């Protein structure tokens, strides 16, 4: 915990490893390496704070403190008990274990967590006659145990609650979009605030809020009440406050984000979330169906996640996508449009040829994020 530079791991959603690697590199990370849903990198304490506070596509930032090969659960117990936990815990503090297992040797992640807890508790009991308690809701220390085959990595979780929980979304509609997914989608399009942004099926407003934060370059961690690293023994409050209060990189946004939904309740929810984020000046909301669009703002850029019949039921999803495709062709000319959905039938119902498609997961639902260039006239006229 004392070294100037150390290794860290940033977890992310499937498909956003490149995006997160770019974010970390921009923040000054070195030795950046991409895995599956994870990016390893090196940096100092300031970078650990910045990664939590500024990365839009990170779910959590882990600081490994040990890794070793293991044969069985008793081996895990012995190796974890031997670690110098007094660096990180005292008997009057609390902790929680998160275990992730990908192994043919070890089958039950909860049992690994249980043995890790016993190892730490027994070490303190033998040394001090007392032991720190487990607190699953609000611990002083989050510990992550990751087992891949026969290699066990023990890390301190510097984030605590997942970083996708920004803090602005106190109201949620049906099937709200994960904030990291929303931000990653926008970052992949290349949009950075250089036009109006529109989501005509905005639900609780997550895409709009993440777009406005990107356009203004406001860190997504600004709304968080706390990060786990703030309870670490070596927490540098002055260093973090300097990072937290530095608004020198915030940008002006001369356009607006426009959102609409056919549901008045969804718009009411979106308004509450936009207000919580302090973005009323940059986001305009209305109750409207896609069929009602006549004159969208220009220059414009669309990113939307229409209902697709999994968690949200649609009376006639095909008709909805027909309407979206018709409006795109006849009203949204000149736009770049990006649409997330899970069905080729729905994409076919748009009646448009996509320019690009990117596989994504929305929760456990396999989806594609497709790009449509809505040009005027025939394609050959644009070439």
Short mmCIF file of C-alpha atoms in Angstrom, two decimals:
data_model
loop_
_atom_site.label_atom_id
_atom_site.label_comp_id
_atom_site.label_asym_id
_atom_site.label_seq_id
_atom_site.Cartn_x
_atom_site.Cartn_y
_atom_site.Cartn_z
CA UNK A 1 0.00 0.00 0.00
CA UNK A 2 3.07 2.25 0.30
CA UNK A 3 4.64 1.89 -3.14
CA UNK A 4 4.29 4.85 -5.48
CA UNK A 5 3.14 2.67 -8.38
CA UNK A 6 1.25 -0.57 -8.19
CA UNK A 7 -0.92 -2.85 -10.28
CA UNK A 8 -4.69 -2.44 -10.42
CA UNK A 9 -7.61 -4.12 -12.13
CA UNK A 10 -10.66 -2.32 -13.53
CA UNK A 11 -13.77 -4.43 -14.13
CA UNK A 12 -16.21 -3.53 -16.90
CA UNK A 13 -19.09 -4.89 -18.96
CA UNK A 14 -18.57 -7.25 -21.88
CA UNK A 15 -17.45 -5.40 -25.00
CA UNK A 16 -16.19 -2.25 -23.28
CA UNK A 17 -12.63 -3.37 -22.56
CA UNK A 18 -11.20 -1.17 -25.36
CA UNK A 19 -13.21 1.83 -24.21
CA UNK A 20 -12.12 1.45 -20.59
CA UNK A 21 -8.49 0.93 -21.64
CA UNK A 22 -8.65 4.23 -23.55
CA UNK A 23 -10.14 6.00 -20.52
CA UNK A 24 -7.41 4.69 -18.22
CA UNK A 25 -4.65 5.58 -20.69
CA UNK A 26 -6.01 9.13 -20.90
CA UNK A 27 -5.84 9.36 -17.10
CA UNK A 28 -2.15 8.39 -17.19
CA UNK A 29 -2.26 4.62 -16.60
CA UNK A 30 0.72 2.59 -17.78
CA UNK A 31 1.13 -1.08 -18.75
CA UNK A 32 -2.54 -1.21 -19.76
CA UNK A 33 -3.65 -4.73 -20.69
CA UNK A 34 -7.10 -5.89 -21.75
CA UNK A 35 -8.75 -9.12 -20.66
CA UNK A 36 -12.35 -10.29 -20.71
CA UNK A 37 -14.47 -7.77 -18.81
CA UNK A 38 -11.33 -6.53 -17.09
CA UNK A 39 -8.39 -4.19 -17.77
CA UNK A 40 -5.16 -4.35 -15.77
CA UNK A 41 -2.99 -1.25 -15.43
CA UNK A 42 -0.38 0.43 -13.26
CA UNK A 43 -0.43 3.75 -11.49
CA UNK A 44 -0.22 5.50 -8.15
CA UNK A 45 -2.72 6.41 -5.45
CA UNK A 46 -3.90 9.49 -7.35
CA UNK A 47 -4.68 7.33 -10.37
CA UNK A 48 -6.65 4.90 -8.21
CA UNK A 49 -8.77 7.82 -7.00
CA UNK A 50 -9.15 9.21 -10.53
CA UNK A 51 -10.10 5.84 -12.01
CA UNK A 52 -12.96 5.54 -9.53
CA UNK A 53 -14.05 9.13 -9.91
CA UNK A 54 -13.64 9.67 -13.65
CA UNK A 55 -13.96 6.40 -15.58
CA UNK A 56 -17.37 6.10 -17.21
CA UNK A 57 -17.07 2.44 -18.18
CA UNK A 58 -15.53 0.97 -15.01
CA UNK A 59 -17.64 -1.10 -12.62
CA UNK A 60 -15.04 -1.30 -9.89
CA UNK A 61 -11.32 -0.75 -9.31
CA UNK A 62 -9.41 -3.52 -7.52
CA UNK A 63 -5.98 -3.29 -5.91
CA UNK A 64 -4.39 -6.77 -5.67
CA UNK A 65 -2.40 -7.45 -2.50
CA UNK A 66 -1.50 -11.11 -3.10
CA UNK A 67 -1.73 -13.94 -5.61
CA UNK A 68 -0.74 -17.54 -5.21
CA UNK A 69 -1.49 -21.04 -6.43
CA UNK A 70 -3.87 -23.14 -4.35
CA UNK A 71 -4.74 -26.84 -4.18
CA UNK A 72 -7.88 -26.88 -2.03
CA UNK A 73 -9.99 -24.82 0.39
CA UNK A 74 -7.66 -25.51 3.31
CA UNK A 75 -4.78 -24.15 1.23
CA UNK A 76 -6.76 -20.98 0.56
CA UNK A 77 -7.44 -20.64 4.30
CA UNK A 78 -3.76 -20.99 5.21
CA UNK A 79 -2.48 -18.60 2.53
CA UNK A 80 -5.04 -15.89 3.28
CA UNK A 81 -4.55 -16.20 7.03
CA UNK A 82 -0.81 -15.63 6.52
CA UNK A 83 -1.35 -12.24 4.87
CA UNK A 84 -0.59 -9.11 6.88
CA UNK A 85 -4.20 -8.03 7.38
CA UNK A 86 -3.20 -5.59 10.12
CA UNK A 87 -2.15 -3.21 7.34
CA UNK A 88 -5.76 -2.87 6.29
CA UNK A 89 -7.96 -3.82 9.26
CA UNK A 90 -8.26 -3.38 13.01
CA UNK A 91 -10.42 -5.37 15.40
CA UNK A 92 -12.96 -2.54 15.62
CA UNK A 93 -13.47 -2.32 11.84
CA UNK A 94 -15.78 -4.34 9.59
CA UNK A 95 -15.24 -6.15 6.32
CA UNK A 96 -17.05 -8.10 3.61
CA UNK A 97 -15.84 -10.71 1.12
CA UNK A 98 -16.80 -10.89 -2.56
CA UNK A 99 -15.60 -14.08 -4.23
CA UNK A 100 -15.50 -14.92 -7.93
CA UNK A 101 -14.57 -18.44 -9.02
CA UNK A 102 -13.73 -19.79 -12.48
CA UNK A 103 -12.26 -23.19 -11.71
CA UNK A 104 -12.77 -26.94 -12.05
CA UNK A 105 -11.16 -27.40 -8.64
CA UNK A 106 -13.33 -24.98 -6.66
CA UNK A 107 -17.06 -25.09 -7.24
CA UNK A 108 -18.71 -22.81 -4.68
CA UNK A 109 -17.84 -19.12 -4.51
CA UNK A 110 -19.83 -18.65 -1.28
CA UNK A 111 -17.76 -21.31 0.46
CA UNK A 112 -14.57 -19.57 -0.69
CA UNK A 113 -15.90 -16.35 0.83
CA UNK A 114 -16.73 -18.22 4.05
CA UNK A 115 -13.22 -19.70 4.33
CA UNK A 116 -11.66 -16.29 3.61
CA UNK A 117 -13.74 -14.72 6.35
CA UNK A 118 -12.67 -17.45 8.79
CA UNK A 119 -9.01 -17.00 7.88
CA UNK A 120 -9.07 -13.26 8.56
CA UNK A 121 -11.16 -13.58 11.73
CA UNK A 122 -8.97 -16.37 13.13
CA UNK A 123 -5.78 -14.38 12.50
CA UNK A 124 -7.08 -11.46 14.56
CA UNK A 125 -8.55 -13.69 17.28
CA UNK A 126 -5.23 -15.48 17.76
CA UNK A 127 -3.23 -12.24 17.79
CA UNK A 128 -5.52 -9.89 19.70
CA UNK A 129 -8.21 -11.99 21.33
CA UNK A 130 -10.79 -10.06 19.29
CA UNK A 131 -11.78 -10.07 15.62
CA UNK A 132 -13.27 -7.58 13.13
CA UNK A 133 -16.91 -8.20 12.26
CA UNK A 134 -18.51 -8.87 8.91
CA UNK A 135 -20.87 -6.17 7.64
CA UNK A 136 -22.46 -6.92 4.27
CA UNK A 137 -24.20 -3.54 3.92
CA UNK A 138 -21.69 -0.88 4.91
CA UNK A 139 -18.25 -2.37 5.67
CA UNK A 140 -15.03 -0.50 6.29
CA UNK A 141 -13.13 -2.80 3.94
CA UNK A 142 -14.29 -4.59 0.77
CA UNK A 143 -12.17 -7.65 -0.05
CA UNK A 144 -12.28 -9.43 -3.40
CA UNK A 145 -11.11 -13.02 -3.86
CA UNK A 146 -10.78 -14.18 -7.46
CA UNK A 147 -9.90 -17.76 -8.35
CA UNK A 148 -9.02 -18.68 -11.92
CA UNK A 149 -8.23 -22.40 -12.24
CA UNK A 150 -5.66 -22.82 -9.44
CA UNK A 151 -4.55 -19.19 -9.04
CA UNK A 152 -6.06 -17.12 -6.24
CA UNK A 153 -5.83 -13.32 -6.33
CA UNK A 154 -6.76 -11.34 -3.23
CA UNK A 155 -7.59 -7.67 -3.81
CA UNK A 156 -8.90 -4.66 -1.97
CA UNK A 157 -11.98 -3.27 -3.69
CA UNK A 158 -11.45 0.49 -3.79
CA UNK A 159 -14.94 1.22 -5.16
CA UNK A 160 -17.35 -0.51 -2.81
CA UNK A 161 -20.76 -0.19 -4.36
CA UNK A 162 -20.54 -0.78 -8.12
CA UNK A 163 -19.50 2.34 -10.01
CA UNK A 164 -22.50 2.05 -12.33
CA UNK A 165 -24.53 3.32 -9.37
CA UNK A 166 -23.69 6.94 -10.03
CA UNK A 167 -26.04 8.34 -7.40
CA UNK A 168 -28.27 10.57 -9.55
CA UNK A 169 -30.86 7.91 -10.36
CA UNK A 170 -33.11 7.84 -7.31
CA UNK A 171 -36.11 7.00 -9.51
CA UNK A 172 -36.12 4.12 -11.96
CA UNK A 173 -38.66 3.11 -14.56
CA UNK A 174 -39.14 -0.33 -16.07
CA UNK A 175 -35.90 -2.04 -17.12
CA UNK A 176 -33.59 0.96 -16.56
CA UNK A 177 -30.39 0.93 -18.59
CA UNK A 178 -27.20 0.30 -16.63
CA UNK A 179 -25.33 3.62 -16.39
CA UNK A 180 -22.01 2.08 -17.48
CA UNK A 181 -23.72 0.48 -20.47
CA UNK A 182 -25.32 3.82 -21.41
CA UNK A 183 -22.05 5.74 -21.13
CA UNK A 184 -20.14 3.04 -23.02
CA UNK A 185 -22.68 3.05 -25.84
CA UNK A 186 -22.29 6.80 -26.27
CA UNK A 187 -18.50 6.69 -26.09
CA UNK A 188 -18.43 4.00 -28.79
CA UNK A 189 -20.40 6.24 -31.17
CA UNK A 190 -17.73 8.95 -30.98
CA UNK A 191 -20.26 11.64 -30.00
CA UNK A 192 -18.72 14.13 -27.60
CA UNK A 193 -21.22 16.99 -27.53
CA UNK A 194 -20.70 18.34 -31.05
CA UNK A 195 -24.45 18.37 -31.87
CA UNK A 196 -27.86 17.98 -30.30
CA UNK A 197 -28.44 14.55 -28.78
CA UNK A 198 -31.82 12.85 -28.91
CA UNK A 199 -33.36 9.74 -27.37
CA UNK A 200 -36.98 9.42 -28.52
CA UNK A 201 -37.69 6.48 -26.18
CA UNK A 202 -35.80 7.73 -23.15
CA UNK A 203 -37.46 5.89 -20.27
CA UNK A 204 -35.93 7.12 -17.02
CA UNK A 205 -33.41 9.28 -18.90
CA UNK A 206 -30.13 7.42 -18.36
CA UNK A 207 -28.79 7.88 -21.91
CA UNK A 208 -29.62 11.59 -21.81
CA UNK A 209 -27.91 12.14 -18.47
CA UNK A 210 -24.80 10.21 -19.45
CA UNK A 211 -24.69 12.13 -22.76
CA UNK A 212 -24.86 15.49 -20.97
CA UNK A 213 -22.12 14.42 -18.54
CA UNK A 214 -19.92 13.38 -21.49
CA UNK A 215 -20.63 16.60 -23.39
CA UNK A 216 -19.69 18.71 -20.37
CA UNK A 217 -16.86 16.35 -19.32
CA UNK A 218 -18.29 16.09 -15.80
CA UNK A 219 -16.88 13.10 -13.88
CA UNK A 220 -19.52 10.41 -13.29
CA UNK A 221 -18.37 9.98 -9.68
CA UNK A 222 -19.41 13.51 -8.72
CA UNK A 223 -22.75 12.25 -7.38
CA UNK A 224 -21.38 9.40 -5.25
CA UNK A 225 -21.67 9.69 -1.50
CA UNK A 226 -18.56 7.60 -0.88
CA UNK A 227 -15.93 5.36 -2.40
CA UNK A 228 -14.55 2.41 -0.45
CA UNK A 229 -10.99 3.80 -0.54
CA UNK A 230 -12.12 6.69 1.65
CA UNK A 231 -12.12 4.26 4.61
CA UNK A 232 -8.67 2.82 3.93
CA UNK A 233 -5.93 3.36 6.50
CA UNK A 234 -3.79 5.23 3.97
CA UNK A 235 -6.56 7.45 2.56
CA UNK A 236 -5.17 10.84 1.52
CA UNK A 237 -8.08 13.23 1.97
CA UNK A 238 -6.25 16.27 0.60
CA UNK A 239 -5.24 14.41 -2.54
CA UNK A 240 -8.78 13.21 -3.20
CA UNK A 241 -10.33 16.60 -2.48
CA UNK A 242 -7.98 18.18 -5.04
CA UNK A 243 -9.15 15.62 -7.63
CA UNK A 244 -12.80 15.98 -6.62
CA UNK A 245 -12.81 19.78 -6.75
CA UNK A 246 -10.82 20.19 -9.97
CA UNK A 247 -13.31 21.41 -12.59
CA UNK A 248 -10.68 22.78 -14.98
CA UNK A 249 -11.48 20.17 -17.64
CA UNK A 250 -15.23 20.72 -17.73
CA UNK A 251 -16.54 21.87 -21.12
CA UNK A 252 -19.28 24.14 -22.38
CA UNK A 253 -22.13 22.40 -24.20
CA UNK A 254 -23.85 24.74 -26.64
CA UNK A 255 -26.43 22.18 -27.79
CA UNK A 256 -29.06 20.23 -25.87
CA UNK A 257 -30.11 16.68 -25.11
CA UNK A 258 -33.74 16.00 -26.03
CA UNK A 259 -35.67 13.08 -24.63
CA UNK A 260 -39.21 11.86 -25.06
CA UNK A 261 -41.32 8.87 -24.16
CA UNK A 262 -44.91 7.87 -24.75
CA UNK A 263 -45.28 7.22 -21.02
CA UNK A 264 -46.00 10.26 -18.79
CA UNK A 265 -44.77 8.26 -15.81
CA UNK A 266 -41.44 7.59 -17.53
CA UNK A 267 -40.97 11.30 -18.25
CA UNK A 268 -41.83 12.16 -14.66
CA UNK A 269 -39.15 9.71 -13.52
CA UNK A 270 -36.65 11.12 -16.03
CA UNK A 271 -37.32 14.67 -14.82
CA UNK A 272 -36.55 13.64 -11.26
CA UNK A 273 -33.27 12.00 -12.29
CA UNK A 274 -32.23 14.93 -14.49
CA UNK A 275 -32.89 17.33 -11.61
CA UNK A 276 -30.85 15.13 -9.25
CA UNK A 277 -27.98 15.33 -11.72
CA UNK A 278 -28.27 19.14 -11.91
CA UNK A 279 -28.67 18.99 -15.69
CA UNK A 280 -32.02 20.73 -16.27
CA UNK A 281 -30.27 23.39 -18.34
CA UNK A 282 -28.99 20.79 -20.82
CA UNK A 283 -31.81 18.25 -21.05
CA UNK A 284 -35.32 18.89 -22.38
CA UNK A 285 -38.05 16.28 -21.90
CA UNK A 286 -41.52 15.77 -23.36
CA UNK A 287 -44.29 13.19 -23.52
CA UNK A 288 -44.38 12.15 -27.16
CA UNK A 289 -44.50 9.04 -29.33
CA UNK A 290 -41.97 8.44 -32.07
CA UNK A 291 -44.76 8.89 -34.64
CA UNK A 292 -45.29 12.49 -33.44
CA UNK A 293 -41.84 13.72 -34.46
CA UNK A 294 -41.95 16.29 -37.24
CA UNK A 295 -39.00 18.67 -36.91
CA UNK A 296 -36.17 17.29 -34.76
CA UNK A 297 -33.34 19.61 -33.69
CA UNK A 298 -30.38 20.00 -36.03
CA UNK A 299 -27.56 19.21 -36.18
CA UNK A 300 -28.62 16.05 -34.42
CA UNK A 301 -27.44 12.67 -33.23
CA UNK A 302 -29.66 9.82 -31.97
CA UNK A 303 -28.93 7.02 -29.53
CA UNK A 304 -31.87 4.98 -28.28
CA UNK A 305 -32.77 1.69 -26.62
CA UNK A 306 -36.35 0.90 -27.73
CA UNK A 307 -38.39 -1.68 -25.82
CA UNK A 308 -37.78 -5.15 -27.18
CA UNK A 309 -40.17 -7.42 -25.42
CA UNK A 310 -37.93 -9.01 -22.79
CA UNK A 311 -38.34 -7.15 -19.51
CA UNK A 312 -40.65 -4.53 -21.05
CA UNK A 313 -43.68 -5.87 -22.89
CA UNK A 314 -44.74 -4.10 -26.04
CA UNK A 315 -48.17 -4.63 -27.61
CA UNK A 316 -46.76 -4.56 -31.09
CA UNK A 317 -42.99 -4.26 -31.11
CA UNK A 318 -42.75 -4.74 -34.87
CA UNK A 319 -45.07 -1.80 -35.43
CA UNK A 320 -43.00 0.31 -33.06
CA UNK A 321 -39.83 -0.40 -35.03
CA UNK A 322 -41.70 0.23 -38.29
CA UNK A 323 -42.64 3.68 -36.97
CA UNK A 324 -39.09 4.38 -35.82
CA UNK A 325 -37.69 3.41 -39.23
CA UNK A 326 -40.30 5.50 -41.06
CA UNK A 327 -39.52 8.59 -38.95
CA UNK A 328 -35.79 8.09 -39.38
CA UNK A 329 -36.12 7.94 -43.18
CA UNK A 330 -38.51 10.86 -43.55
CA UNK A 331 -37.82 13.20 -40.62
CA UNK A 332 -34.35 12.50 -39.20
CA UNK A 333 -32.41 12.91 -42.46
CA UNK A 334 -28.82 13.96 -41.85
CA UNK A 335 -28.72 12.19 -38.49
CA UNK A 336 -26.44 9.44 -37.27
CA UNK A 337 -28.68 7.00 -35.40
CA UNK A 338 -27.53 4.24 -33.05
CA UNK A 339 -30.07 1.67 -31.86
CA UNK A 340 -29.69 -1.07 -29.25
CA UNK A 341 -31.95 -4.09 -29.63
CA UNK A 342 -31.97 -7.86 -29.29
CA UNK A 343 -33.83 -9.12 -32.36
CA UNK A 344 -33.04 -9.25 -36.06
CA UNK A 345 -36.77 -9.11 -36.69
CA UNK A 346 -36.92 -5.74 -34.94
CA UNK A 347 -33.93 -4.41 -36.85
CA UNK A 348 -35.46 -5.67 -40.10
CA UNK A 349 -38.67 -3.84 -39.24
CA UNK A 350 -36.75 -0.56 -39.39
CA UNK A 351 -36.33 -1.00 -43.13
CA UNK A 352 -32.83 0.50 -43.01
CA UNK A 353 -29.36 -0.74 -43.87
CA UNK A 354 -26.98 -0.53 -40.94
CA UNK A 355 -23.49 0.85 -41.32
CA UNK A 356 -21.98 -0.88 -38.30
CA UNK A 357 -23.03 -3.34 -35.60
CA UNK A 358 -21.47 -4.03 -32.22
CA UNK A 359 -22.43 -7.02 -30.04
CA UNK A 360 -23.41 -6.06 -26.48
CA UNK A 361 -25.08 -7.49 -23.40
CA UNK A 362 -27.93 -5.60 -21.75
CA UNK A 363 -27.91 -7.47 -18.48
CA UNK A 364 -28.04 -11.08 -19.63
CA UNK A 365 -29.78 -10.23 -22.91
CA UNK A 366 -27.64 -10.60 -26.03
CA UNK A 367 -28.05 -7.47 -28.15
CA UNK A 368 -26.56 -5.54 -31.02
CA UNK A 369 -25.82 -1.85 -31.15
CA UNK A 370 -26.36 -0.80 -34.77
CA UNK A 371 -25.34 2.40 -36.51
CA UNK A 372 -27.50 3.94 -39.24
CA UNK A 373 -26.41 6.85 -41.41
CA UNK A 374 -29.67 8.61 -42.31
CA UNK A 375 -28.84 10.33 -45.58
CA UNK A 376 -31.16 12.20 -47.94
CA UNK A 377 -32.00 10.77 -51.34
CA UNK A 378 -30.53 7.56 -52.69
CA UNK A 379 -27.32 6.05 -51.45
CA UNK A 380 -25.55 6.56 -54.76
CA UNK A 381 -26.23 10.30 -54.47
CA UNK A 382 -24.14 10.40 -51.33
CA UNK A 383 -21.17 8.51 -52.74
#
